[in-house]
Short mmCIF file of C-alpha atoms and ligand atoms in Angstrom, two decimals:
data_model
loop_
_atom_site.label_atom_id
_atom_site.label_comp_id
_atom_site.label_asym_id
_atom_site.label_seq_id
_atom_site.Cartn_x
_atom_site.Cartn_y
_atom_site.Cartn_z
CA MET A 1 90.84 73.20 66.33
CA ALA A 2 91.76 69.88 67.78
CA ILE A 3 93.66 69.96 71.03
CA ASP A 4 96.93 68.08 70.82
CA SER A 5 96.42 65.09 73.13
CA SER A 6 99.93 64.66 74.38
CA ALA A 7 100.47 68.40 75.04
CA PHE A 8 97.13 68.37 76.81
CA GLN A 9 98.04 65.36 78.95
CA ASN A 10 101.27 67.07 80.00
CA ILE A 11 99.30 70.07 81.16
CA ILE A 12 96.91 67.89 83.17
CA ASP A 13 99.95 66.25 84.77
CA ASP A 14 101.26 69.70 85.65
CA PHE A 15 98.06 70.33 87.57
CA THR A 16 98.06 66.96 89.34
CA VAL A 17 99.02 66.60 92.98
CA ASP A 18 99.73 62.92 93.50
CA ALA A 19 99.59 61.14 96.86
CA GLU A 20 103.27 61.61 97.55
CA HIS A 21 103.31 65.30 96.75
CA LEU A 22 100.16 65.78 98.84
CA ARG A 23 101.91 64.30 101.87
CA ILE A 24 104.99 66.44 101.29
CA VAL A 25 102.89 69.62 101.18
CA ALA A 26 101.10 68.67 104.43
CA ALA A 27 104.41 67.88 106.13
CA ASP A 28 106.02 71.10 104.86
CA PHE A 29 103.04 73.06 106.06
CA ARG A 30 103.37 71.59 109.52
CA TYR A 31 107.09 72.31 109.45
CA ASP A 32 106.46 75.96 108.60
CA LEU A 33 103.87 76.13 111.38
CA ARG A 34 106.38 74.94 113.94
CA LYS A 35 109.07 77.22 112.56
CA GLY A 36 106.63 80.11 112.61
CA LEU A 37 105.68 79.51 116.23
CA ALA A 38 109.32 79.92 117.18
CA ASP A 39 110.02 82.77 114.74
CA PRO A 40 107.46 83.99 112.16
CA ASP A 41 110.23 85.52 110.04
CA ALA A 42 111.68 82.04 109.50
CA SER A 43 108.42 80.73 108.02
CA SER A 44 106.31 81.44 104.94
CA LEU A 45 103.33 81.55 107.34
CA ARG A 46 102.84 84.91 109.00
CA MET A 47 101.32 83.44 112.22
CA LEU A 48 99.58 86.70 113.11
CA LYS A 49 98.30 87.05 116.66
CA SER A 50 94.61 87.84 116.99
CA TYR A 51 94.52 88.53 120.73
CA VAL A 52 91.39 86.44 121.04
CA GLY A 53 90.65 82.88 122.15
CA LEU A 54 87.37 81.03 121.62
CA PRO A 55 83.96 82.24 122.83
CA THR A 56 81.96 80.34 125.44
CA GLY A 57 78.72 80.47 123.42
CA GLU A 58 77.14 82.57 126.17
CA GLU A 59 78.10 85.97 124.70
CA LYS A 60 75.10 88.34 124.61
CA GLY A 61 74.07 91.81 123.46
CA GLU A 62 73.56 93.90 120.34
CA TYR A 63 76.56 94.81 118.21
CA LEU A 64 77.51 96.30 114.88
CA ALA A 65 79.55 94.09 112.61
CA LEU A 66 81.57 95.48 109.71
CA ASP A 67 82.63 92.88 107.19
CA PHE A 68 85.36 94.27 104.92
CA GLY A 69 87.28 91.65 102.99
CA GLY A 70 86.26 91.66 99.37
CA THR A 71 84.64 93.99 96.92
CA ASN A 72 81.35 93.66 98.77
CA VAL A 73 81.33 95.42 102.14
CA ARG A 74 78.61 94.65 104.66
CA VAL A 75 77.52 96.23 107.89
CA LEU A 76 75.15 94.28 110.13
CA ARG A 77 73.39 94.83 113.41
CA ILE A 78 73.44 91.53 115.24
CA ARG A 79 71.92 90.50 118.54
CA LEU A 80 73.69 87.66 120.34
CA ASP A 81 71.31 85.72 122.57
CA GLY A 82 73.80 83.30 124.16
CA ASP A 83 73.43 79.52 123.94
CA GLY A 84 74.95 79.74 120.46
CA LYS A 85 71.95 81.77 119.21
CA PHE A 86 71.79 85.11 117.42
CA GLU A 87 69.65 87.25 115.18
CA VAL A 88 70.61 89.58 112.34
CA LEU A 89 68.52 92.71 112.90
CA LYS A 90 69.71 94.72 109.92
CA LYS A 91 72.07 94.28 107.05
CA VAL A 92 73.36 96.72 104.49
CA ALA A 93 75.83 95.84 101.77
CA LYS A 94 77.47 97.66 98.87
CA PRO A 95 80.26 96.89 96.44
CA LEU A 96 83.44 98.96 96.71
CA ARG A 97 83.61 99.01 92.96
CA ILE A 98 80.99 99.31 90.24
CA ALA A 99 82.57 99.29 86.80
CA GLY A 100 82.07 102.62 85.07
CA GLN A 101 80.68 104.30 88.22
CA TYR A 102 83.17 104.26 91.07
CA ASP A 103 86.15 102.28 92.35
CA TYR A 104 87.46 102.31 95.93
CA VAL A 105 89.78 99.31 95.57
CA GLY A 106 91.81 100.10 92.46
CA LYS A 107 95.08 101.95 92.04
CA GLY A 108 93.58 105.41 91.70
CA SER A 109 91.60 105.20 94.96
CA THR A 110 92.62 106.57 98.37
CA ALA A 111 92.20 105.46 101.99
CA GLU A 112 90.02 108.46 102.72
CA GLU A 113 87.61 107.66 99.90
CA GLN A 114 87.49 103.99 100.81
CA PHE A 115 86.83 104.48 104.52
CA GLY A 116 84.50 107.40 103.81
CA PHE A 117 82.38 105.05 101.74
CA ILE A 118 82.42 102.46 104.52
CA ALA A 119 81.43 105.09 107.12
CA GLY A 120 78.44 105.84 104.90
CA LEU A 121 77.41 102.19 105.11
CA VAL A 122 77.77 102.23 108.90
CA ASP A 123 75.51 105.28 108.94
CA GLU A 124 72.89 103.36 106.96
CA ALA A 125 73.11 100.38 109.30
CA ILE A 126 72.39 102.59 112.33
CA ASP A 127 69.62 104.44 110.43
CA GLY A 128 71.42 107.75 110.92
CA ASP A 129 71.10 107.43 114.73
CA HIS A 130 74.02 109.49 116.08
CA GLU A 131 72.97 109.15 119.74
CA THR A 132 72.68 105.49 120.80
CA LYS A 133 75.98 103.89 121.72
CA PHE A 134 77.06 101.00 119.44
CA LEU A 135 80.04 98.71 119.87
CA LEU A 136 81.49 97.59 116.55
CA GLY A 137 83.40 94.45 115.60
CA HIS A 138 85.40 94.75 112.39
CA THR A 139 86.23 91.77 110.24
CA PHE A 140 89.11 93.07 108.15
CA SER A 141 90.29 90.28 105.89
CA PHE A 142 93.82 91.22 104.95
CA PRO A 143 97.15 90.47 106.65
CA SER A 144 97.40 92.78 109.63
CA SER A 145 99.75 92.86 112.56
CA GLN A 146 98.02 93.43 115.87
CA THR A 147 99.17 94.72 119.23
CA ASP A 148 95.80 94.05 120.83
CA LEU A 149 92.31 93.02 119.78
CA ASN A 150 91.40 96.47 118.48
CA ASN A 151 94.69 97.59 116.97
CA ALA A 152 95.46 96.10 113.56
CA ARG A 153 97.87 97.54 111.04
CA LEU A 154 97.55 96.45 107.41
CA ILE A 155 100.83 94.81 106.37
CA ILE A 156 100.12 94.46 102.68
CA TRP A 157 97.05 94.36 100.47
CA THR A 158 96.13 90.99 98.96
CA LYS A 159 93.40 89.87 96.53
CA GLU A 160 94.51 92.55 94.04
CA PHE A 161 93.40 95.47 96.24
CA ALA A 162 95.52 98.54 95.49
CA THR A 163 93.99 101.51 97.36
CA ALA A 164 96.70 104.02 98.29
CA GLY A 165 97.42 105.02 101.88
CA VAL A 166 96.07 101.97 103.74
CA GLU A 167 99.12 99.70 103.83
CA GLY A 168 101.07 100.40 107.00
CA GLN A 169 98.09 102.12 108.67
CA VAL A 170 96.02 101.12 111.71
CA VAL A 171 92.73 100.34 110.02
CA ASN A 172 90.44 101.29 112.87
CA ASP A 173 92.15 104.71 113.05
CA LEU A 174 91.14 105.21 109.43
CA LEU A 175 87.64 104.02 110.26
CA LEU A 176 87.34 106.28 113.32
CA ALA A 177 88.50 109.32 111.36
CA ALA A 178 85.95 108.57 108.63
CA LEU A 179 83.14 108.07 111.16
CA LYS A 180 84.04 111.31 112.86
CA LYS A 181 84.02 113.18 109.57
CA ARG A 182 80.43 112.04 109.09
CA GLY A 183 79.46 113.13 112.58
CA ILE A 184 79.23 109.55 113.91
CA GLU A 185 80.76 109.64 117.40
CA ASN A 186 78.52 107.03 119.00
CA VAL A 187 80.03 104.01 117.23
CA GLU A 188 82.97 102.55 119.10
CA PRO A 189 85.21 100.06 117.23
CA ARG A 190 86.21 97.40 119.75
CA ALA A 191 87.78 94.55 117.81
CA VAL A 192 89.46 93.81 114.49
CA ILE A 193 89.66 90.22 113.34
CA ASN A 194 90.52 88.39 110.16
CA ASP A 195 87.63 86.63 108.37
CA THR A 196 89.15 83.21 109.14
CA VAL A 197 89.10 84.16 112.82
CA ALA A 198 85.50 85.35 112.45
CA VAL A 199 84.50 82.02 110.93
CA LEU A 200 86.21 80.12 113.74
CA LEU A 201 84.56 82.28 116.43
CA ALA A 202 81.15 81.87 114.79
CA ALA A 203 81.49 78.09 114.54
CA ALA A 204 82.81 77.74 118.08
CA TYR A 205 79.95 79.94 119.36
CA LYS A 206 77.35 77.77 117.64
CA ARG A 207 78.65 74.26 117.98
CA GLY A 208 81.92 74.07 119.94
CA ALA A 209 84.70 71.56 119.14
CA THR A 210 86.11 73.72 116.33
CA TYR A 211 89.73 74.86 116.34
CA ILE A 212 90.37 75.59 112.67
CA GLY A 213 88.61 78.32 110.67
CA SER A 214 89.15 78.79 106.97
CA ILE A 215 88.04 80.86 104.00
CA TYR A 216 87.90 79.17 100.64
CA ALA A 217 86.53 81.86 98.36
CA THR A 218 87.91 84.80 96.36
CA GLY A 219 90.88 84.48 98.71
CA HIS A 220 92.11 81.60 100.79
CA ASN A 221 93.43 81.57 104.31
CA THR A 222 93.20 79.60 107.55
CA CYS A 223 93.54 80.26 111.27
CA TYR A 224 93.61 77.93 114.24
CA LEU A 225 93.54 78.01 118.01
CA GLU A 226 97.11 77.59 119.19
CA PRO A 227 96.84 75.90 122.58
CA TYR A 228 100.39 76.80 123.68
CA ALA A 229 100.33 73.45 125.45
CA GLY A 230 102.70 73.29 128.39
CA GLU A 231 103.38 77.02 128.24
CA ALA A 232 102.10 79.82 130.47
CA THR A 233 100.56 81.63 127.47
CA ALA A 234 96.74 81.44 127.13
CA PRO A 235 95.39 79.77 123.97
CA MET A 236 95.11 82.27 121.14
CA VAL A 237 93.82 82.18 117.58
CA LEU A 238 96.62 82.68 115.07
CA ASN A 239 95.92 83.92 111.56
CA LEU A 240 98.36 81.98 109.42
CA GLU A 241 97.86 83.95 106.21
CA SER A 242 98.26 80.52 104.72
CA GLY A 243 97.60 81.94 101.25
CA GLY A 244 101.23 83.04 101.48
CA PHE A 245 102.51 79.49 101.97
CA MET A 246 105.39 78.96 99.58
CA LYS A 247 106.58 75.37 99.64
CA LEU A 248 104.75 74.37 96.50
CA ALA A 249 105.52 73.23 93.02
CA PRO A 250 104.14 75.98 90.79
CA ASN A 251 103.90 75.15 87.09
CA ARG A 252 104.54 77.61 84.26
CA PHE A 253 100.95 78.87 84.34
CA ASP A 254 101.18 79.58 88.08
CA THR A 255 104.40 81.46 87.43
CA ALA A 256 102.90 83.51 84.60
CA LEU A 257 99.87 84.36 86.71
CA ASP A 258 102.03 85.42 89.63
CA GLU A 259 104.25 87.58 87.45
CA ALA A 260 101.28 89.45 86.02
CA SER A 261 99.62 90.00 89.41
CA GLU A 262 99.57 93.15 91.61
CA LYS A 263 102.01 91.55 94.06
CA PRO A 264 104.42 89.14 92.33
CA GLY A 265 106.02 86.65 94.68
CA GLU A 266 103.28 87.00 97.32
CA GLN A 267 100.34 84.71 98.12
CA ARG A 268 101.62 81.76 96.11
CA LEU A 269 99.24 79.18 97.62
CA GLU A 270 96.30 81.55 97.28
CA LYS A 271 97.12 82.10 93.61
CA MET A 272 97.00 78.34 93.03
CA VAL A 273 93.76 77.63 94.87
CA SER A 274 91.38 80.53 95.36
CA GLY A 275 88.37 81.67 93.37
CA ARG A 276 89.95 84.98 92.43
CA TYR A 277 92.67 83.16 90.47
CA MET A 278 91.40 79.77 89.29
CA GLY A 279 89.53 81.21 86.30
CA GLU A 280 92.63 83.14 85.32
CA LEU A 281 94.79 80.00 85.44
CA PHE A 282 92.25 78.18 83.32
CA GLY A 283 92.34 81.06 80.80
CA LEU A 284 96.14 81.00 80.68
CA VAL A 285 96.12 77.31 79.74
CA LEU A 286 93.51 77.85 77.06
CA ALA A 287 95.45 80.76 75.60
CA GLU A 288 98.46 78.46 75.27
CA LEU A 289 96.36 75.69 73.72
CA PHE A 290 94.83 78.14 71.25
CA GLY A 291 98.23 79.71 70.58
CA GLU A 292 96.97 83.17 71.54
CA LYS A 293 98.13 85.86 73.94
CA LYS A 294 94.77 86.91 75.30
CA ASP A 295 93.02 87.35 78.62
CA TYR A 296 89.64 85.74 78.01
CA GLY A 297 88.27 86.82 81.37
CA PHE A 298 87.28 83.39 82.65
CA THR A 299 86.00 83.32 86.22
CA SER A 300 85.64 80.47 88.68
CA ILE A 301 81.89 80.69 88.03
CA ASP A 302 82.56 79.81 84.37
CA MET A 303 84.62 76.85 85.55
CA SER A 304 81.79 75.72 87.76
CA SER A 305 79.36 75.80 84.79
CA ILE A 306 81.89 73.97 82.62
CA ILE A 307 82.38 71.20 85.18
CA ASN A 308 78.64 70.93 85.74
CA ASP A 309 77.86 70.29 82.06
CA ASP A 310 76.74 66.67 82.06
CA THR A 311 75.22 66.73 78.58
CA LYS A 312 76.58 64.19 76.15
CA GLU A 313 77.62 66.73 73.51
CA LYS A 314 78.97 69.25 76.04
CA HIS A 315 76.96 72.06 74.48
CA ASN A 316 77.32 74.28 77.57
CA VAL A 317 81.10 73.98 77.50
CA GLN A 318 81.06 74.78 73.79
CA GLY A 319 78.82 77.79 74.39
CA ILE A 320 80.98 79.24 77.17
CA LEU A 321 84.14 78.70 75.12
CA LYS A 322 82.65 80.38 72.08
CA ASP A 323 81.43 83.25 74.16
CA LYS A 324 84.74 83.91 75.92
CA THR A 325 87.32 82.93 73.31
CA GLY A 326 85.47 83.11 70.02
CA HIS A 327 86.54 79.53 69.20
CA ASP A 328 84.22 76.78 68.04
CA ILE A 329 85.22 73.48 69.58
CA ASP A 330 83.94 69.98 69.04
CA THR A 331 82.64 67.63 71.72
CA GLU A 332 85.95 65.87 72.17
CA ASP A 333 87.79 69.15 72.83
CA ALA A 334 84.98 70.27 75.10
CA GLU A 335 85.57 67.10 77.13
CA HIS A 336 89.26 67.96 77.36
CA ILE A 337 88.45 71.46 78.50
CA GLN A 338 86.08 70.12 81.10
CA GLU A 339 88.82 67.83 82.33
CA LEU A 340 91.16 70.80 82.59
CA ALA A 341 88.70 72.77 84.72
CA SER A 342 88.25 69.73 86.96
CA ALA A 343 92.00 69.25 87.30
CA ILE A 344 92.48 72.85 88.44
CA VAL A 345 89.70 72.54 91.03
CA ILE A 346 90.90 69.15 92.29
CA ARG A 347 94.43 70.46 92.69
CA SER A 348 93.06 73.40 94.61
CA ALA A 349 91.04 71.20 97.00
CA ARG A 350 93.98 68.87 97.58
CA LEU A 351 96.45 71.67 98.37
CA VAL A 352 93.96 73.31 100.73
CA THR A 353 93.41 69.99 102.49
CA ALA A 354 97.13 69.40 102.86
CA SER A 355 97.31 72.68 104.77
CA TYR A 356 94.44 71.61 107.04
CA VAL A 357 96.16 68.33 107.76
CA GLY A 358 99.42 70.13 108.57
CA ILE A 359 97.48 72.02 111.25
CA LEU A 360 95.66 68.90 112.50
CA TRP A 361 99.00 67.14 112.93
CA GLN A 362 100.31 70.13 114.84
CA LEU A 363 97.20 70.24 117.08
CA ALA A 364 97.36 66.52 117.83
CA GLY A 365 101.10 66.44 118.53
CA ASP A 366 101.84 62.92 119.73
CA LYS A 367 98.29 62.42 121.05
CA PRO A 368 95.40 60.90 119.10
CA LEU A 369 93.51 63.34 116.91
CA GLU A 370 90.61 64.94 118.80
CA LYS A 371 87.12 64.74 117.29
CA GLN A 372 86.46 68.12 115.71
CA HIS A 373 84.98 70.27 112.98
CA ILE A 374 86.88 72.44 110.54
CA ALA A 375 84.77 75.54 109.86
CA ILE A 376 84.95 76.80 106.29
CA ASP A 377 83.18 79.68 104.61
CA GLY A 378 83.34 80.71 101.02
CA SER A 379 81.91 80.31 97.58
CA VAL A 380 84.49 77.81 96.35
CA TYR A 381 83.84 75.45 99.27
CA GLU A 382 80.10 76.00 99.08
CA LYS A 383 79.45 75.98 95.38
CA MET A 384 82.34 74.74 93.30
CA PRO A 385 81.65 71.22 92.03
CA LEU A 386 84.32 68.69 93.08
CA ALA A 387 85.70 70.87 95.92
CA LYS A 388 84.06 69.24 98.97
CA GLU A 389 84.41 65.67 97.79
CA ASN A 390 88.09 66.17 97.02
CA ILE A 391 88.70 67.69 100.43
CA MET A 392 87.20 64.57 102.01
CA ARG A 393 89.14 62.28 99.71
CA ALA A 394 92.43 64.01 100.48
CA LEU A 395 91.66 63.98 104.21
CA TYR A 396 91.27 60.20 104.04
CA GLU A 397 94.38 59.85 101.93
CA LEU A 398 96.45 61.72 104.50
CA LEU A 399 94.84 60.71 107.77
CA GLY A 400 93.60 57.19 107.05
CA GLU A 401 90.89 56.13 109.49
CA ASP A 402 91.60 59.16 111.71
CA ALA A 403 89.83 61.20 109.05
CA ALA A 404 86.57 59.99 110.63
CA GLN A 405 87.42 62.28 113.59
CA VAL A 406 87.18 65.36 111.40
CA ASP A 407 84.40 66.89 109.39
CA THR A 408 84.25 70.14 107.48
CA VAL A 409 81.25 72.38 108.08
CA LEU A 410 80.02 75.32 106.05
CA GLU A 411 79.90 78.42 108.23
CA THR A 412 78.02 80.87 106.00
CA GLY A 413 77.95 84.46 107.15
CA GLY A 414 80.61 83.74 109.73
CA SER A 415 82.40 87.02 108.95
CA GLY A 416 79.55 89.13 110.30
CA LEU A 417 78.63 86.94 113.23
CA GLY A 418 82.27 86.50 114.25
CA ALA A 419 82.78 90.29 114.32
CA ALA A 420 79.82 90.68 116.69
CA ILE A 421 81.18 87.88 118.90
CA ALA A 422 84.62 89.51 118.98
CA ALA A 423 83.02 92.83 120.02
CA ALA A 424 81.19 90.98 122.80
CA MET A 425 84.38 89.24 123.88
CA SER A 426 86.19 92.59 124.06
CA GLN A 427 84.02 93.50 127.04
CA LYS A 428 85.35 90.75 129.26
C1 GLC B 1 93.52 86.86 101.66
C2 GLC B 1 93.86 87.72 102.87
C3 GLC B 1 93.49 87.01 104.15
C4 GLC B 1 92.04 86.57 104.09
C5 GLC B 1 91.78 85.73 102.84
C6 GLC B 1 90.32 85.33 102.70
O1 GLC B 1 94.30 85.72 101.69
O2 GLC B 1 95.23 88.02 102.87
O3 GLC B 1 93.68 87.86 105.27
O4 GLC B 1 91.73 85.81 105.24
O5 GLC B 1 92.15 86.47 101.70
O6 GLC B 1 89.48 86.42 102.60
#
């Protein structure tokens, strides 16, 4: 098959965010931020209160951290030593789904099963010790509305989770009930935070001068420290649920993906940028190019391998394509397909950066931009070729020389550490 060049070029154009559009997205994002501060219902950003500010770096003590935000759930015992230092004393992790064996995230699963499984992991992390008192921080990475640091109610599942009986519930009530059922009465949940908040807390604990925390992985979302400048309110981290940002220009593939998803109409930015969806978008384009109606099952890891193929003949691209679609393609088509994967990743990095710049503008107000880090965790940021460099490029495009004030830092494992820090902060 030879890919039709002009049809192909049109598709690449559909995935291109030019300089003007980039600026519009950043400005719209800032607009929604300001709207959301006044009235979250008037904005596509949820602006969820976390009831936590930033740590001092001097937090100390041993805590349990539950990291629940994707198919892999982790429970850690972490000792905070102050001075930005910490040690992970124990870590247990298990997937919530193993194909053919069990599934605690899919449609058929229930809250009781899901939290029962998690309580089992907690039990492992404390080595079955049902005596010693443990304070637990819970990183729960789904949109939740909070009334205080420890009370978070799941608004709606994202990332294709579909377990029944969790939406609308206070998640730590479900956790407590499950712990109790297992005879664990010595673990006290103290804090629930989003993973973006965890990443921000972890980065601020270690290095200071960080006000924006972001996840760029299976899902995508960002939080920031709202200073409430000039108001009596204390600074607080707000979880934007920026994956739900709407002022975008989805193309027909974005629309098709959204329509076929668990929650059509929701998480439109996330569906254009995050690891959970990029492979699917890529597959949708290929299906159109091949004139087939098939789900080839491409993942963002496949896209990463495709982009990384620097051989002249593009044998790796050809191999992956053959494997997933059954089609033999020549080198020229393989180059096209590589360009497509790159275009999807570059668009993703540019849209994500536009959202960061919207927040930076909001933080700076009419003052000069403060020197700062943006803390990011996640496989796309860490491993996807072209992601980091296109974030930097877009930052310079939007901020000009002010971009030198900002750097992005990888905050690996921030979800666990941040939960421990939040538990420590709950004692103040
Ligand atoms: C989804 C969730 C959000 C989370 C993000 C990254 O967007 O809704 O709460 O922060 O994924 O895990």
